[in-house]
């Protein structure tokens, strides 16, 4: 498949594999078609809101009843409390991801978009326009950053700047998406008008009515039926009835029964003609539903990656507290030893002052590290829980039970081009951009149709019937002078009942039929011209945006692969520095016990070791974070972890994700003997 960004051009040539590519663009590399998010049309509730509530003989009014959407669950899933032991929340990375899939508010908010998109599908089935659905990432979860993770990443980075502000009315910019001739409403409708009126009207002359005051009682019973069809045809049927009683001397019937019937079909000939133009909203709504599925997958990948980032920030904060505690223990022990030596007179008071100062510094560092840990624990809980008012959860310490392994990922050794192609296939943003372009192509075609004049042919057929009982007030006098009245003899007017009147309406005794055409030609047509060319401009923007996505993703993937290589080297270097620092401190402490060193030198080695441990913690966390970021770029997080989209859409995770590349926590190794000979770079 040729890159969709080059789908519309003036001249088209055939590229490799028979794809149609733009003139001047045929030498550009092709990108694979994006993988479709599956399964399509995921549901988060048993109700399919793309289907109507059908009327049945047993429940004929169901179509007119309101549908109540289920209340959101604001409580935590039981899984969260199951992890509590002795007031502590022992949390693995798999548990964290599972709880996020069940409880995270960002995912819960995005989940409702699936049903919102279904309502658009239902609207368009009836010929209505789609309202659209928000498919942007929900980013309400805090966290993912910490002062204990620094560095990481490849040699470069990419960022997306914010767009300009809207310049339309009130800062709003309206897209051409969905514009064009409106389809006919496909849901049939029945109208009815039942009314009764009594009117006494003063007459200025008796010539017409034969009375000074005309009294009339009128009852009307009018009904109508309308329905549209996807061909651009509209059908309307009207059936009107009236029952009029009067005191007029000139009206033959009282009560007068009058019925009329008319059926008319109207067909668009130019603008709005054809099946495609009248079903395009259905196609666009289904494309939007697919975009929503893809956006939901993107939301899951994003939130899982964010939760991983929060988890590794928690791990680094947790290990930082342990490192700070070890540093405080070392300086405290040195101070205690110094005071003993001061008491027996073998140490100068200045050395005690230096060690006491180191203890104070280490205590302050430990307090700051503990504060950071408490904050990271709180951030972790808000990402995994819906209700933090549960005292058992809010007061618990979070103990991370997983650490990242340093085994090489398969992606690190893959050729860059192959890795980039994999990202192109899996990335939901590309899938959404391609579907958006399809919608834009539909809009372009619709607005080209909107440039045409309006020409509607119509044909109708009708009939009418009149009857009733002879008016008892009917004047048969030959004189029209006032006060002259001669009652007409019975049978003077042939009476008929409603059945006869109804039959005459439809038996072609009084037919009414005709054909015609209505034409409207806008002489300058400027609005349609502006809309049509603007739709082309918006389409060009989506083409460039898609190509920009390809470029950005390629750079980000390459940068992500570099990042892992750099991060692993940084971790190995930090580990070696930490080991050398531990060996140096151990040697310095031994020299100090033999009287061959000073307190200042021992404290300096302790500071060096503390710095090395901090660097190791930070480098390891940066490696773990960048590893999950690469999976996000490749959009294979769900496949790698075994996350089921159907379960996630329902918010009920039956199978916990299996996250590769993790190890159990382990304490720092004791310093090894210093190697006197050999290659220093091989020392572990």
XYZ file of C-alpha atoms in Angstrom, residues 123-530:
408
model
C -27.993 8.368 14.399
C -26.631 7.908 10.900
C -28.681 4.754 10.325
C -31.700 7.046 10.556
C -30.210 9.604 8.168
C -28.981 11.961 10.888
C -25.572 13.558 10.973
C -22.850 12.296 13.290
C -21.868 14.430 16.274
C -18.300 13.182 16.517
C -16.410 11.690 19.437
C -13.322 12.794 21.309
C -10.441 10.464 20.509
C -7.576 12.349 22.126
C -5.567 10.831 24.939
C -6.943 11.341 28.444
C -3.991 12.495 30.547
C -5.448 13.101 33.985
C -3.179 10.645 35.817
C -0.403 12.406 37.701
C 3.156 11.192 38.021
C 5.778 9.456 36.006
C 8.557 11.839 37.011
C 10.809 11.869 40.044
C 13.958 13.576 41.252
C 15.685 10.187 41.527
C 15.526 9.469 37.778
C 17.781 11.642 35.686
C 19.206 11.186 32.235
C 18.320 8.371 29.914
C 17.226 8.592 26.332
C 19.111 8.544 23.101
C 21.334 11.212 21.599
C 18.352 13.254 20.441
C 14.707 13.742 21.253
C 11.507 14.812 19.584
C 8.663 16.906 20.822
C 5.444 18.189 19.354
C 4.710 21.873 19.720
C 1.227 23.071 20.481
C -0.909 24.317 17.647
C -2.091 27.853 17.129
C -5.254 29.154 18.730
C -8.526 29.127 16.847
C -9.415 32.192 14.817
C -13.105 31.499 14.240
C -16.084 32.715 16.219
C -15.228 32.612 19.941
C -11.951 30.942 19.022
C -13.722 27.892 17.579
C -12.706 26.461 14.229
C -15.289 24.330 12.427
C -14.120 21.543 10.155
C -15.687 20.697 6.817
C -16.042 17.133 8.028
C -19.677 16.091 7.549
C -20.640 19.052 5.366
C -22.421 18.706 2.060
C -26.004 17.910 1.026
C -27.919 16.490 3.961
C -29.394 13.010 3.469
C -33.084 12.366 3.763
C -34.299 11.192 7.156
C -34.698 7.433 6.807
C -36.829 6.861 9.892
C -40.485 7.144 8.846
C -42.689 9.425 10.877
C -46.404 9.781 11.357
C -48.037 13.105 12.130
C -51.510 13.734 13.396
C -53.619 16.777 14.131
C -56.887 16.387 16.000
C -58.698 19.613 16.789
C -62.127 21.057 17.530
C -63.155 24.691 17.033
C -66.437 26.567 17.691
C -66.642 30.011 16.118
C -69.387 32.630 16.061
C -68.536 35.277 13.480
C -70.477 38.478 12.861
C -71.261 38.922 9.161
C -71.226 42.273 7.374
C -73.710 40.948 4.809
C -76.241 38.150 4.719
C -75.659 37.569 1.029
C -73.063 34.843 1.507
C -74.297 33.049 4.596
C -77.895 34.155 4.915
C -77.371 35.025 8.580
C -76.030 37.928 10.614
C -73.915 35.663 12.792
C -72.243 32.612 11.329
C -71.920 29.779 13.835
C -69.614 26.924 12.925
C -68.376 23.844 14.785
C -65.339 22.329 13.054
C -63.569 19.105 13.934
C -60.420 18.141 12.008
C -58.675 14.782 11.846
C -55.507 15.138 9.765
C -52.784 12.525 9.389
C -49.500 12.408 7.541
C -46.691 9.976 6.772
C -43.176 10.902 5.621
C -40.154 8.749 4.831
C -36.830 9.259 3.093
C -34.801 6.769 1.092
C -31.079 6.411 0.470
C -31.590 7.149 -3.225
C -32.408 10.767 -2.402
C -36.127 10.162 -2.617
C -38.692 11.575 -0.205
C -42.231 10.243 0.136
C -45.038 12.134 1.838
C -48.636 11.013 2.249
C -51.358 13.231 3.738
C -54.923 12.331 4.619
C -57.073 15.206 5.884
C -60.612 15.068 7.274
C -63.000 17.747 8.525
C -66.485 17.679 10.065
C -68.218 21.062 9.973
C -71.621 21.997 11.363
C -72.982 25.444 10.465
C -76.049 27.684 10.600
C -75.327 29.050 7.126
C -78.337 29.066 4.781
C -76.179 28.794 1.707
C -74.238 25.587 2.562
C -75.774 22.368 1.294
C -74.423 20.074 3.994
C -74.448 20.364 7.744
C -72.560 18.569 9.011
C -70.183 18.797 6.047
C -67.794 15.870 5.647
C -64.661 16.697 3.625
C -61.710 14.355 3.008
C -58.594 14.819 0.895
C -55.731 12.467 0.127
C -52.381 13.180 -1.505
C -49.234 11.094 -2.051
C -46.147 12.838 -3.367
C -42.678 11.545 -4.224
C -39.745 13.916 -4.658
C -36.406 12.888 -6.180
C -33.144 14.854 -6.103
C -31.687 14.947 -9.611
C -28.411 16.818 -9.102
C -27.437 17.844 -5.591
C -28.159 15.007 -3.179
C -28.734 12.402 -5.901
C -27.647 8.809 -5.431
C -27.185 6.149 -2.818
C -23.601 7.055 -1.929
C -24.240 10.686 -1.026
C -27.114 9.685 1.263
C -25.258 6.876 3.058
C -21.948 8.666 3.549
C -22.711 9.569 7.163
C -23.112 5.871 7.949
C -19.701 5.175 6.420
C -18.087 8.051 8.290
C -19.712 7.051 11.580
C -18.351 3.512 11.203
C -14.926 4.931 10.380
C -15.185 7.090 13.496
C -16.080 3.979 15.497
C -12.943 2.282 14.173
C -10.948 5.393 15.062
C -12.416 5.202 18.575
C -11.346 1.560 18.871
C -7.860 2.544 17.768
C -7.789 5.522 20.142
C -8.826 3.235 23.004
C -5.934 0.903 22.178
C -3.652 3.939 22.104
C -5.009 5.024 25.497
C -4.287 1.597 26.994
C -0.730 1.629 25.634
C -0.178 5.182 26.885
C -1.588 4.574 30.369
C 0.229 1.258 30.815
C 3.481 2.971 29.829
C 2.751 5.808 32.248
C 2.016 3.350 35.065
C 5.316 1.611 34.316
C 7.078 4.960 34.503
C 5.400 5.657 37.846
C 6.336 2.183 39.070
C 10.024 2.627 38.207
C 9.948 6.079 39.813
C 8.602 4.370 42.935
C 11.306 1.696 42.736
C 14.037 4.316 42.413
C 12.592 6.297 45.333
C 12.350 3.126 47.431
C 15.931 2.101 46.690
C 17.109 5.661 47.195
C 15.741 5.564 50.754
C 17.625 2.321 51.366
C 20.810 3.840 49.945
C 20.409 6.942 52.093
C 19.815 4.738 55.130
C 23.006 2.774 54.412
C 24.941 6.035 54.104
C 23.513 7.226 57.438
C 24.364 3.910 59.088
C 27.955 4.168 57.853
C 28.428 7.753 59.032
C 26.708 6.963 62.362
C 28.993 3.975 62.959
C 32.045 6.095 62.101
C 30.875 8.768 64.553
C 30.370 6.189 67.299
C 33.868 4.769 66.684
C 35.371 8.257 66.678
C 33.782 9.138 70.010
C 35.209 6.009 71.594
C 38.658 6.928 70.306
C 38.174 10.508 71.520
C 37.369 9.204 75.018
C 40.607 7.248 75.177
C 42.579 10.142 73.671
C 43.647 8.542 70.392
C 41.654 10.911 68.122
C 41.519 14.658 67.674
C 38.186 16.443 68.455
C 38.084 17.873 64.898
C 37.589 14.374 63.454
C 34.504 13.917 65.667
C 33.115 17.234 64.459
C 33.584 16.155 60.816
C 31.824 12.846 61.392
C 28.974 14.523 63.333
C 28.516 16.936 60.417
C 28.343 13.994 58.022
C 25.643 12.365 60.182
C 23.560 15.540 60.120
C 23.903 15.782 56.337
C 22.938 12.127 55.880
C 19.880 12.552 58.136
C 18.685 15.499 56.090
C 19.207 13.530 52.846
C 17.290 10.577 54.289
C 14.358 12.800 55.301
C 14.191 14.300 51.790
C 14.389 10.829 50.255
C 11.610 9.532 52.527
C 9.402 12.483 51.566
C 9.975 11.716 47.902
C 9.126 8.058 48.534
C 5.841 8.976 50.257
C 4.913 11.192 47.340
C 5.735 8.460 44.810
C 3.634 6.003 46.817
C 0.718 8.442 46.740
C 1.153 8.961 42.994
C 1.210 5.214 42.484
C -2.017 4.755 44.437
C -3.883 7.506 42.590
C -2.997 5.820 39.307
C -4.369 2.452 40.486
C -7.322 3.343 42.729
C -10.614 5.125 42.196
C -11.243 5.832 45.855
C -8.430 6.990 48.124
C -10.806 7.575 51.046
C -10.310 3.925 51.987
C -8.049 4.336 55.008
C -6.536 0.905 54.558
C -5.336 1.905 51.093
C -4.489 5.552 51.682
C -2.411 4.860 54.828
C -0.561 1.845 53.478
C 3.032 1.835 52.295
C 3.569 0.632 48.750
C 6.380 -1.904 48.483
C 7.482 -2.555 44.882
C 8.434 -6.213 44.469
C 9.899 -6.162 40.952
C 13.201 -4.915 39.581
C 14.229 -4.540 35.981
C 16.522 -7.083 34.396
C 19.330 -6.138 32.048
C 18.775 -8.879 29.475
C 18.865 -7.510 25.962
C 15.531 -7.027 24.225
C 14.945 -8.527 20.808
C 14.197 -5.017 19.532
C 17.687 -3.828 20.450
C 19.302 -6.144 17.921
C 16.766 -5.732 15.117
C 17.750 -3.704 12.040
C 16.468 -0.160 12.301
C 14.445 -0.386 9.092
C 12.680 -3.518 10.290
C 11.948 -1.884 13.635
C 10.540 1.220 11.951
C 8.340 -0.880 9.663
C 6.985 -2.682 12.726
C 6.146 0.668 14.315
C 4.375 1.786 11.131
C 2.188 -1.326 11.178
C 1.289 -1.230 14.875
C 1.061 2.475 15.653
C -2.591 3.463 16.317
C -1.907 7.085 15.386
C -1.144 6.055 11.811
C -4.256 3.879 11.737
C -6.348 6.827 12.926
C -4.724 9.200 10.438
C -5.488 6.848 7.537
C -9.129 6.504 8.632
C -9.389 10.272 9.048
C -8.140 10.684 5.494
C -10.854 8.320 4.299
C -13.441 10.512 6.016
C -11.888 13.581 4.438
C -12.092 11.954 1.013
C -15.797 11.324 1.617
C -16.274 14.974 2.596
C -14.436 16.170 -0.538
C -16.709 14.085 -2.737
C -19.813 15.293 -0.887
C -18.863 18.957 -1.217
C -18.192 18.517 -4.936
C -21.780 17.296 -5.159
C -22.789 20.357 -3.128
C -21.508 22.601 -5.932
C -24.342 21.412 -8.185
C -27.646 23.297 -8.498
C -30.698 21.901 -6.796
C -33.105 20.140 -9.119
C -35.930 18.123 -7.570
C -38.489 16.269 -9.673
C -41.790 15.480 -8.062
C -44.990 13.641 -8.856
C -48.172 13.448 -6.876
C -51.594 11.838 -6.926
C -54.582 12.636 -4.776
C -58.305 12.657 -4.485
C -61.085 14.241 -2.493
C -64.573 13.531 -1.324
C -67.413 15.733 -0.037
C -70.650 14.730 1.585
C -72.810 14.850 4.672
C -76.406 15.365 5.737
C -78.712 17.963 4.198
C -78.373 21.242 6.004
C -81.619 21.865 7.937
C -80.957 25.597 7.576
C -80.609 25.408 3.785
C -82.680 28.209 2.203
C -84.524 27.335 -0.962
C -86.151 30.740 -1.300
C -85.795 32.345 -4.705
C -85.396 35.733 -3.063
C -82.182 36.850 -1.509
C -83.822 39.587 0.502
C -83.232 39.661 4.217
C -85.671 37.602 6.215
C -86.794 35.588 3.217
C -86.459 31.911 4.137
C -87.999 28.781 2.654
C -86.825 25.493 4.012
C -85.693 23.010 1.410
C -87.732 19.829 1.301
C -86.147 16.629 2.612
C -84.031 14.890 -0.021
C -83.366 18.142 -1.836
C -79.649 17.428 -1.319
C -78.446 13.856 -1.681
C -76.990 12.908 1.684
C -73.993 10.614 2.138
C -72.228 9.163 5.141
C -68.518 9.136 5.901
C -68.066 5.760 4.254
C -69.269 7.129 0.940
C -67.095 10.214 1.276
C -64.066 8.073 2.137
C -64.675 5.789 -0.852
C -65.012 8.740 -3.230
C -61.650 10.021 -2.046
C -59.866 6.924 -3.364
C -62.041 5.718 -6.269
C -60.646 8.225 -8.757
C -63.923 10.118 -9.057
C -62.147 13.370 -8.153
C -58.508 12.787 -9.056
C -55.737 15.301 -8.508
C -52.374 14.470 -10.061
C -49.402 16.185 -11.568
C -45.667 16.278 -12.068
C -43.105 19.054 -11.869
C -39.572 20.068 -11.172
C -38.128 22.636 -8.768
C -34.800 24.179 -9.743
C -32.597 26.457 -7.666
C -29.411 27.784 -9.271
C -27.171 29.976 -7.076
C -25.717 32.512 -9.494
C -22.380 33.033 -7.750
C -22.239 29.915 -5.549
C -19.523 31.380 -3.336
C -20.355 29.484 -0.138
C -20.227 26.109 -1.901
C -16.971 27.094 -3.632
C -15.379 28.081 -0.321
